[in-house]
PDB file of N, CA and C in Angstrom:
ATOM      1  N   UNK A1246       7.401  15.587 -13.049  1.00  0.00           N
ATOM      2  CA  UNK A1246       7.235  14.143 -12.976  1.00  0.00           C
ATOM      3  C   UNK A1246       5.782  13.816 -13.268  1.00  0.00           C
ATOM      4  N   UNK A1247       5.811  12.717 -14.164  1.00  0.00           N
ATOM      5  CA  UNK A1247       4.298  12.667 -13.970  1.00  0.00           C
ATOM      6  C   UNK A1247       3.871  11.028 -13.917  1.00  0.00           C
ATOM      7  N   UNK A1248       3.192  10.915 -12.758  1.00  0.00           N
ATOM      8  CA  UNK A1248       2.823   9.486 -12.693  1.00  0.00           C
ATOM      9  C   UNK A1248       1.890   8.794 -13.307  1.00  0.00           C
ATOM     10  N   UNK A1249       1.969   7.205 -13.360  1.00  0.00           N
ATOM     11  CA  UNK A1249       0.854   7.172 -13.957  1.00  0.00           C
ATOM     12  C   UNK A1249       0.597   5.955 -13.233  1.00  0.00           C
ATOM     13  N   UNK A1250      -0.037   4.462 -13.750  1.00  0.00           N
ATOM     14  CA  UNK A1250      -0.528   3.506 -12.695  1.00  0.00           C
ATOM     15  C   UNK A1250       0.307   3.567 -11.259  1.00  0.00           C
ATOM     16  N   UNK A1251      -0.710   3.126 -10.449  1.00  0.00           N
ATOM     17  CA  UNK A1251      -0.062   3.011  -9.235  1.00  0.00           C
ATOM     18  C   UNK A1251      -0.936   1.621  -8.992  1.00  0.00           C
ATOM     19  N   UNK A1252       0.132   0.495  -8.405  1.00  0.00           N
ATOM     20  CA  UNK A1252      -0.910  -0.552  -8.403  1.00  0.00           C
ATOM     21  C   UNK A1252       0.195  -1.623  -7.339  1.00  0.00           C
ATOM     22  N   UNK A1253      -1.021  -2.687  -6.819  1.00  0.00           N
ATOM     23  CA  UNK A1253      -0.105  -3.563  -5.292  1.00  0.00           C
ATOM     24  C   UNK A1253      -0.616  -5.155  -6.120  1.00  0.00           C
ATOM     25  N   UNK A1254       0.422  -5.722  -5.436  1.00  0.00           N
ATOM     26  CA  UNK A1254       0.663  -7.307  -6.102  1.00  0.00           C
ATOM     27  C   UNK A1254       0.851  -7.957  -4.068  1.00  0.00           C
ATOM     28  N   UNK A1255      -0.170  -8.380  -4.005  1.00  0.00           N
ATOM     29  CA  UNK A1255      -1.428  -8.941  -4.750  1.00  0.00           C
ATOM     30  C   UNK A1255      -2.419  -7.282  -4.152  1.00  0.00           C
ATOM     31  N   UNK A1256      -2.999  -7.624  -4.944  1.00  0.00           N
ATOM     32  CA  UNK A1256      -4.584  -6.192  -5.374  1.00  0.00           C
ATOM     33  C   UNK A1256      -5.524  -6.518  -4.237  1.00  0.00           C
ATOM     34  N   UNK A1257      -5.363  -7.707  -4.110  1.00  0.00           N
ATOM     35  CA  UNK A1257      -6.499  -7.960  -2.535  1.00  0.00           C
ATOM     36  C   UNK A1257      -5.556  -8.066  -1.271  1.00  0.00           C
ATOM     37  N   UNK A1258      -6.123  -8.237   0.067  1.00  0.00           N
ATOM     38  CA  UNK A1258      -5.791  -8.754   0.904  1.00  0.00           C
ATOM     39  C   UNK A1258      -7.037  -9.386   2.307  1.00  0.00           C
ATOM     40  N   UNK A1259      -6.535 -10.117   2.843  1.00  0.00           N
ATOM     41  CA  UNK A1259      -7.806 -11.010   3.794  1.00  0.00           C
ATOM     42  C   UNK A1259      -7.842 -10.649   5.496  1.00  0.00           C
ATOM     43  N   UNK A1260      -8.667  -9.255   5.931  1.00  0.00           N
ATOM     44  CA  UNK A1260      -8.397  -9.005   7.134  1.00  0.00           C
ATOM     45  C   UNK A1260      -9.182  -9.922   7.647  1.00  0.00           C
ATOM     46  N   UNK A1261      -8.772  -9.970   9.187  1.00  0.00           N
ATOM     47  CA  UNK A1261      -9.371 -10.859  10.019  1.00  0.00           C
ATOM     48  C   UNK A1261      -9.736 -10.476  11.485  1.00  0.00           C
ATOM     49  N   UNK A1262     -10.324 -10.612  12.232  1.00  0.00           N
ATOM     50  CA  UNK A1262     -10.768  -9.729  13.631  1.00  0.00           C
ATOM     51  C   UNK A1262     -11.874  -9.804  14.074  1.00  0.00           C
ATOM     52  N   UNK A1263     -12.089  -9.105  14.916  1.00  0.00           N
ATOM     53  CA  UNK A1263     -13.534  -8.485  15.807  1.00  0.00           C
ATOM     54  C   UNK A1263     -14.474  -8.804  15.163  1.00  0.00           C
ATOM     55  N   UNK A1264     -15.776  -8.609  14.481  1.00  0.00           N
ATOM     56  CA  UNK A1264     -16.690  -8.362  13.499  1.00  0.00           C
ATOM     57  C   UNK A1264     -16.904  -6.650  13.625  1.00  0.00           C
ATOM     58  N   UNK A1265     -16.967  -6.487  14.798  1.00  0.00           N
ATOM     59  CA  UNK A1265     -17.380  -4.861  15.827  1.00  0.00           C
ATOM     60  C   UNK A1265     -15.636  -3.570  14.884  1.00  0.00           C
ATOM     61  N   UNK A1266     -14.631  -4.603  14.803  1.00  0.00           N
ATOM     62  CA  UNK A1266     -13.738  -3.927  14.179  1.00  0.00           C
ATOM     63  C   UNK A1266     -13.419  -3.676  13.157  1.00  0.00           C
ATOM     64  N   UNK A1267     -14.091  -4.844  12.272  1.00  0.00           N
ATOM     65  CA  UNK A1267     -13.846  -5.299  10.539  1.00  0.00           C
ATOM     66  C   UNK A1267     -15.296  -4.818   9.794  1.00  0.00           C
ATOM     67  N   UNK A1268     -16.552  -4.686  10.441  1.00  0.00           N
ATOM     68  CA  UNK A1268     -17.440  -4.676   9.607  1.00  0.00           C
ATOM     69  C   UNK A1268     -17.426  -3.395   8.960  1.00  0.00           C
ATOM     70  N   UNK A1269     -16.892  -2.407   9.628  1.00  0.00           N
ATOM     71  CA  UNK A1269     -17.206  -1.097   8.051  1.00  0.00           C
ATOM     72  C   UNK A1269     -16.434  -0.539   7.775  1.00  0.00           C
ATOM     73  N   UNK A1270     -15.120  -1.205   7.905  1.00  0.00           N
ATOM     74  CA  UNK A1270     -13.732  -1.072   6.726  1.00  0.00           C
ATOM     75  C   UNK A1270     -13.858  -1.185   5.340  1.00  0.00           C
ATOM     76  N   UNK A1271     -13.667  -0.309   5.022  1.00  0.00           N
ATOM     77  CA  UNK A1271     -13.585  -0.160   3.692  1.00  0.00           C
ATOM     78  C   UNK A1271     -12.641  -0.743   2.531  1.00  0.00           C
ATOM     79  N   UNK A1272     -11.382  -0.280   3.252  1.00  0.00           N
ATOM     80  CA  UNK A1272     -10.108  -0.803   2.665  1.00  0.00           C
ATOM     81  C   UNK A1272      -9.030  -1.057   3.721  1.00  0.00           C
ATOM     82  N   UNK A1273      -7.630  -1.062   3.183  1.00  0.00           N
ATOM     83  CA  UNK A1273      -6.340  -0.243   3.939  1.00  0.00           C
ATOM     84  C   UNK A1273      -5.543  -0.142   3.099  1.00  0.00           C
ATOM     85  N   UNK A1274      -4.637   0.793   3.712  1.00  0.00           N
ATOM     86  CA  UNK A1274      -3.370   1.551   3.055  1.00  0.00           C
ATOM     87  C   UNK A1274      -2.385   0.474   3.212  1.00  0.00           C
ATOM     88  N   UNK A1275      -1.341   0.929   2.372  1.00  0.00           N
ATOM     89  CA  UNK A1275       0.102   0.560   2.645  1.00  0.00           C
ATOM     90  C   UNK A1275       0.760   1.663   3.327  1.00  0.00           C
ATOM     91  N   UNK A1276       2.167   1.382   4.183  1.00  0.00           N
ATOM     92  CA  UNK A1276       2.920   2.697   4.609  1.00  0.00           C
ATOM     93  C   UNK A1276       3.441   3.456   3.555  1.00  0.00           C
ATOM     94  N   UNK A1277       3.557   4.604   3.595  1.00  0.00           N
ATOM     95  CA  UNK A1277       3.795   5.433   1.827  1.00  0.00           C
ATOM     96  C   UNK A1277       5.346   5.536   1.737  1.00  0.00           C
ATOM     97  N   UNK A1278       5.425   5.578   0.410  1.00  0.00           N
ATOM     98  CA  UNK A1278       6.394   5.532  -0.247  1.00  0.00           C
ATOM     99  C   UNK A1278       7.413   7.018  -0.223  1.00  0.00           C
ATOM    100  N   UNK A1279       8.311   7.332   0.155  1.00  0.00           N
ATOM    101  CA  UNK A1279       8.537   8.805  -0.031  1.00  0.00           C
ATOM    102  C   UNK A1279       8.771   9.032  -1.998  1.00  0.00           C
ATOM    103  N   UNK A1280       8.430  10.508  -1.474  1.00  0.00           N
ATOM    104  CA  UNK A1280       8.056  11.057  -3.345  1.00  0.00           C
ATOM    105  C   UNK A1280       9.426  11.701  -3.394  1.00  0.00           C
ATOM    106  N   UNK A1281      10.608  11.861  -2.723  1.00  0.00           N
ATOM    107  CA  UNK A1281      11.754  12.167  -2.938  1.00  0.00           C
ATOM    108  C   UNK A1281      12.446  11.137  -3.896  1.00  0.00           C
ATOM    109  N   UNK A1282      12.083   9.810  -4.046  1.00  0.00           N
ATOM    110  CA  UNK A1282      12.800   9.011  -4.631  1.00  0.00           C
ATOM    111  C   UNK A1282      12.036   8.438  -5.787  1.00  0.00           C
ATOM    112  N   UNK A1283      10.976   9.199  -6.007  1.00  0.00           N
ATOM    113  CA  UNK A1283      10.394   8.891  -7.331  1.00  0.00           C
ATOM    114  C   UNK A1283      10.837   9.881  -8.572  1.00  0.00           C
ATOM    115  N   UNK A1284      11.867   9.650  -8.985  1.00  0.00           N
ATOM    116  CA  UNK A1284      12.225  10.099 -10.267  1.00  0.00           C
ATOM    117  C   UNK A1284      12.545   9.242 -11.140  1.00  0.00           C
ATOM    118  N   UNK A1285      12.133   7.758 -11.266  1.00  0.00           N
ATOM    119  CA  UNK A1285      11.715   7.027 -12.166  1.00  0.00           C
ATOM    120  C   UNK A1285      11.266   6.018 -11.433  1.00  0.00           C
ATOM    121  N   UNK A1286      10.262   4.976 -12.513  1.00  0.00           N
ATOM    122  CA  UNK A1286       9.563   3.839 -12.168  1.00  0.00           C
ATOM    123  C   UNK A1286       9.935   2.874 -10.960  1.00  0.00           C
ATOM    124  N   UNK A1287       9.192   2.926 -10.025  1.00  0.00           N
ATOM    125  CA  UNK A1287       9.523   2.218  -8.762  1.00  0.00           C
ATOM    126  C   UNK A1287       8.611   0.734  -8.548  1.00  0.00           C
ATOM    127  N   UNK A1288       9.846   0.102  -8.098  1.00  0.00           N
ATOM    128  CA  UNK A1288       8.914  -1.639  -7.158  1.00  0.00           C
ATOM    129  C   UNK A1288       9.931  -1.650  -5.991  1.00  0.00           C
ATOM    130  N   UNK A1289       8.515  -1.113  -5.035  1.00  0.00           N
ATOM    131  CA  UNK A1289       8.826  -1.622  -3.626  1.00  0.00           C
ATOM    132  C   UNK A1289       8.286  -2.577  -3.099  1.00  0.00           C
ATOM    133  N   UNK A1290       8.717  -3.392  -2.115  1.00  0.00           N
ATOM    134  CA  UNK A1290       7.900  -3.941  -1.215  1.00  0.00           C
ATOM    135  C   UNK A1290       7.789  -3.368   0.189  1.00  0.00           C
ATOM    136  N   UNK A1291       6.161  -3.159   0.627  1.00  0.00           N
ATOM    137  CA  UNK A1291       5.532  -2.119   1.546  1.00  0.00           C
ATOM    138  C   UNK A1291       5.058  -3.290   2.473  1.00  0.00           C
ATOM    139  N   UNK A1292       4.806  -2.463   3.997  1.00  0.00           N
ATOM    140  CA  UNK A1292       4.171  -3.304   4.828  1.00  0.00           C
ATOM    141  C   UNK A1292       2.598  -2.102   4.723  1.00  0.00           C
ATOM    142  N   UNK A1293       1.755  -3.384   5.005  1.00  0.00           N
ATOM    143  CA  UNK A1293       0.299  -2.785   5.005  1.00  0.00           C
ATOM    144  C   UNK A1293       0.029  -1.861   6.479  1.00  0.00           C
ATOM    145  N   UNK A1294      -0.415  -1.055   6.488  1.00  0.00           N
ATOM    146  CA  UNK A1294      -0.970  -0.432   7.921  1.00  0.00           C
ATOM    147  C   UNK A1294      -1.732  -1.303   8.730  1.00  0.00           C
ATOM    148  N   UNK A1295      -1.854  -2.058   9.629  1.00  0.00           N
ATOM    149  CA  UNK A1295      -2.743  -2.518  10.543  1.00  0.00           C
ATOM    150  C   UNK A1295      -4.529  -1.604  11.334  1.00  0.00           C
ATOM    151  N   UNK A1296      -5.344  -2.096  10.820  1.00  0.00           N
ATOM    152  CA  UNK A1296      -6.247  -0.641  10.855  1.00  0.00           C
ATOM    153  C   UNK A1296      -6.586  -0.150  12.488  1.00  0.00           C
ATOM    154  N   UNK A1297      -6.436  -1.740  12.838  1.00  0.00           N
ATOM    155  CA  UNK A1297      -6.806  -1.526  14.088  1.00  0.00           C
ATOM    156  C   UNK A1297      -6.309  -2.730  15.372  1.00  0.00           C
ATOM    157  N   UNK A1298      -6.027  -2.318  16.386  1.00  0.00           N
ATOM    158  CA  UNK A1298      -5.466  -3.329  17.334  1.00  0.00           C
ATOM    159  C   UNK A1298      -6.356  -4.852  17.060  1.00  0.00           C
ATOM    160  N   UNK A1299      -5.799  -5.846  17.255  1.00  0.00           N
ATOM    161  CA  UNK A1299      -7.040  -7.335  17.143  1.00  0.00           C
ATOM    162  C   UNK A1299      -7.274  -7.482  15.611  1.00  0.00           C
ATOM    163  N   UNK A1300      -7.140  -6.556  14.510  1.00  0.00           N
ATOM    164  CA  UNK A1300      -6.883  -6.955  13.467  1.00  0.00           C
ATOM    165  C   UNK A1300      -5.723  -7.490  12.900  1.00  0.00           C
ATOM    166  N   UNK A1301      -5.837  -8.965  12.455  1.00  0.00           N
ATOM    167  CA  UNK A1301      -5.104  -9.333  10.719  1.00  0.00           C
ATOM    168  C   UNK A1301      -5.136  -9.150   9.492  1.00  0.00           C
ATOM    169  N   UNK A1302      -4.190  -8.873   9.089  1.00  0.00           N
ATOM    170  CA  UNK A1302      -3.831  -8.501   7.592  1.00  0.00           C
ATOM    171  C   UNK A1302      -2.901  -9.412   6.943  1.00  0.00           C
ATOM    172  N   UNK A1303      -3.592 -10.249   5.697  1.00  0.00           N
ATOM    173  CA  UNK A1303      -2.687 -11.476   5.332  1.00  0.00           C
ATOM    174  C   UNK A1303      -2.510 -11.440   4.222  1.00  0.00           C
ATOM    175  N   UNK A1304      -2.052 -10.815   3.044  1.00  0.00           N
ATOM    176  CA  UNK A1304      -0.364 -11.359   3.237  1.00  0.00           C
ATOM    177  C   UNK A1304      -0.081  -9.432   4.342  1.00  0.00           C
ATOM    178  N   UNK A1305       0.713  -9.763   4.574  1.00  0.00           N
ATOM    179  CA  UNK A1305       1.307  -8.367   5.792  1.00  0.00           C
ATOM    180  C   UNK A1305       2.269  -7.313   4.827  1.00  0.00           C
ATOM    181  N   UNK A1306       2.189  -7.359   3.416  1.00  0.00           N
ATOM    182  CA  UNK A1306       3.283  -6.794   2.973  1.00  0.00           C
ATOM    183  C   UNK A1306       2.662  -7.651   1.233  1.00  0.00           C
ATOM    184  N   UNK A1307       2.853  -6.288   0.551  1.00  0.00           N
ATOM    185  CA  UNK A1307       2.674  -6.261  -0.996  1.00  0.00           C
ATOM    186  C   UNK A1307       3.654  -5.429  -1.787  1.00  0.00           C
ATOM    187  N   UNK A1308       3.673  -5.973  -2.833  1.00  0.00           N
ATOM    188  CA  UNK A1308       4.536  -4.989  -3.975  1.00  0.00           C
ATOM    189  C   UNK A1308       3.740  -3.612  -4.400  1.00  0.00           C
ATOM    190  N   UNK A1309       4.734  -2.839  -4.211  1.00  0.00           N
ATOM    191  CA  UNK A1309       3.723  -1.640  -5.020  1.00  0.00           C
ATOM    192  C   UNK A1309       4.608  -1.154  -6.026  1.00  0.00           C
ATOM    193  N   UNK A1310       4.176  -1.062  -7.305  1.00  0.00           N
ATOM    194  CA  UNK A1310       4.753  -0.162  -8.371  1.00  0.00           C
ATOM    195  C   UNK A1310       3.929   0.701  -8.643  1.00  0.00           C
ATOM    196  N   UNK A1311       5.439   1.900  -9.172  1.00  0.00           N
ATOM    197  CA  UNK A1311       4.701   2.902  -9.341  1.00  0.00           C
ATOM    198  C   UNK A1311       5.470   3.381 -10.809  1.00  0.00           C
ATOM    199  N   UNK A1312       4.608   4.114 -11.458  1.00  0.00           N
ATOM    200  CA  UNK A1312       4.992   4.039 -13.174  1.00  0.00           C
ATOM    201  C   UNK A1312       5.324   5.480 -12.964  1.00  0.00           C
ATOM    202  N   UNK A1313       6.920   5.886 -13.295  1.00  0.00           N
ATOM    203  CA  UNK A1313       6.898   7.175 -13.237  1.00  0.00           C
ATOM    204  C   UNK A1313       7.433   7.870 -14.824  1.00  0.00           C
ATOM    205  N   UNK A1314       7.448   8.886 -15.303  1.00  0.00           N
ATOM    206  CA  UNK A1314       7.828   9.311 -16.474  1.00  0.00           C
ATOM    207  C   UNK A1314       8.085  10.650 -16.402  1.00  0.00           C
ATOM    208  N   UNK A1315       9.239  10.948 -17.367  1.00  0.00           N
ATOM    209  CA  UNK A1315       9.117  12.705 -17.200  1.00  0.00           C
ATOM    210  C   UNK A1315      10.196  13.232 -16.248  1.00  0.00           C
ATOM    211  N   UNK A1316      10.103  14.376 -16.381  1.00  0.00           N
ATOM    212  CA  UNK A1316      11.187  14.995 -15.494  1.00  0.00           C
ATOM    213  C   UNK A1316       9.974  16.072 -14.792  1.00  0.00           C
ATOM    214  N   UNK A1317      10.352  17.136 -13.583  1.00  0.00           N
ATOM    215  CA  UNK A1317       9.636  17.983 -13.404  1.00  0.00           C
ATOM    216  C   UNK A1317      10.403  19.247 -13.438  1.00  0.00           C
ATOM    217  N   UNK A1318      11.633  19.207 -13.570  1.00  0.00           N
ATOM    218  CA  UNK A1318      13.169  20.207 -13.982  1.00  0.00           C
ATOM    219  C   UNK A1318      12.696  20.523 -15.188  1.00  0.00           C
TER     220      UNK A1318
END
């Protein structure tokens, strides 16, 4: 299998919280996708991980596609 873009709709999102909790976040994840069911091009919709208790995450949930091609058989 071989993947290729991996990308979330929408590409941003707007946390909200603490300052003590939000200031040296970097990013966040989405919950992952299992790779058992990638044997062709996938659109899911994912909920985002929450990074930390007292944090918001808005929108709470993005599209993720994933571009798959190929066989690995």
């Amino acid at each position: 299998i071989i993947v290729g873009a991996i990308t979330a709709q929408p590409s941003r999102v707007v946390v909200t919280g603490p300052a003590k909790k939000i200031k040296d976040l970097m990013g966040v994840s989405t919950v992952p996708l299992s790779r058992e069911s990638l044997d062709a091009s996938v659109e899911r919709e994912v909920p985002i991980r929450i990074p930390s208790d007292g944090v918001e995450v808005t929108p709470s949930r993005v599209v993720v596609t994933v571009e798959v091609s190929g066989s690995s058989r």
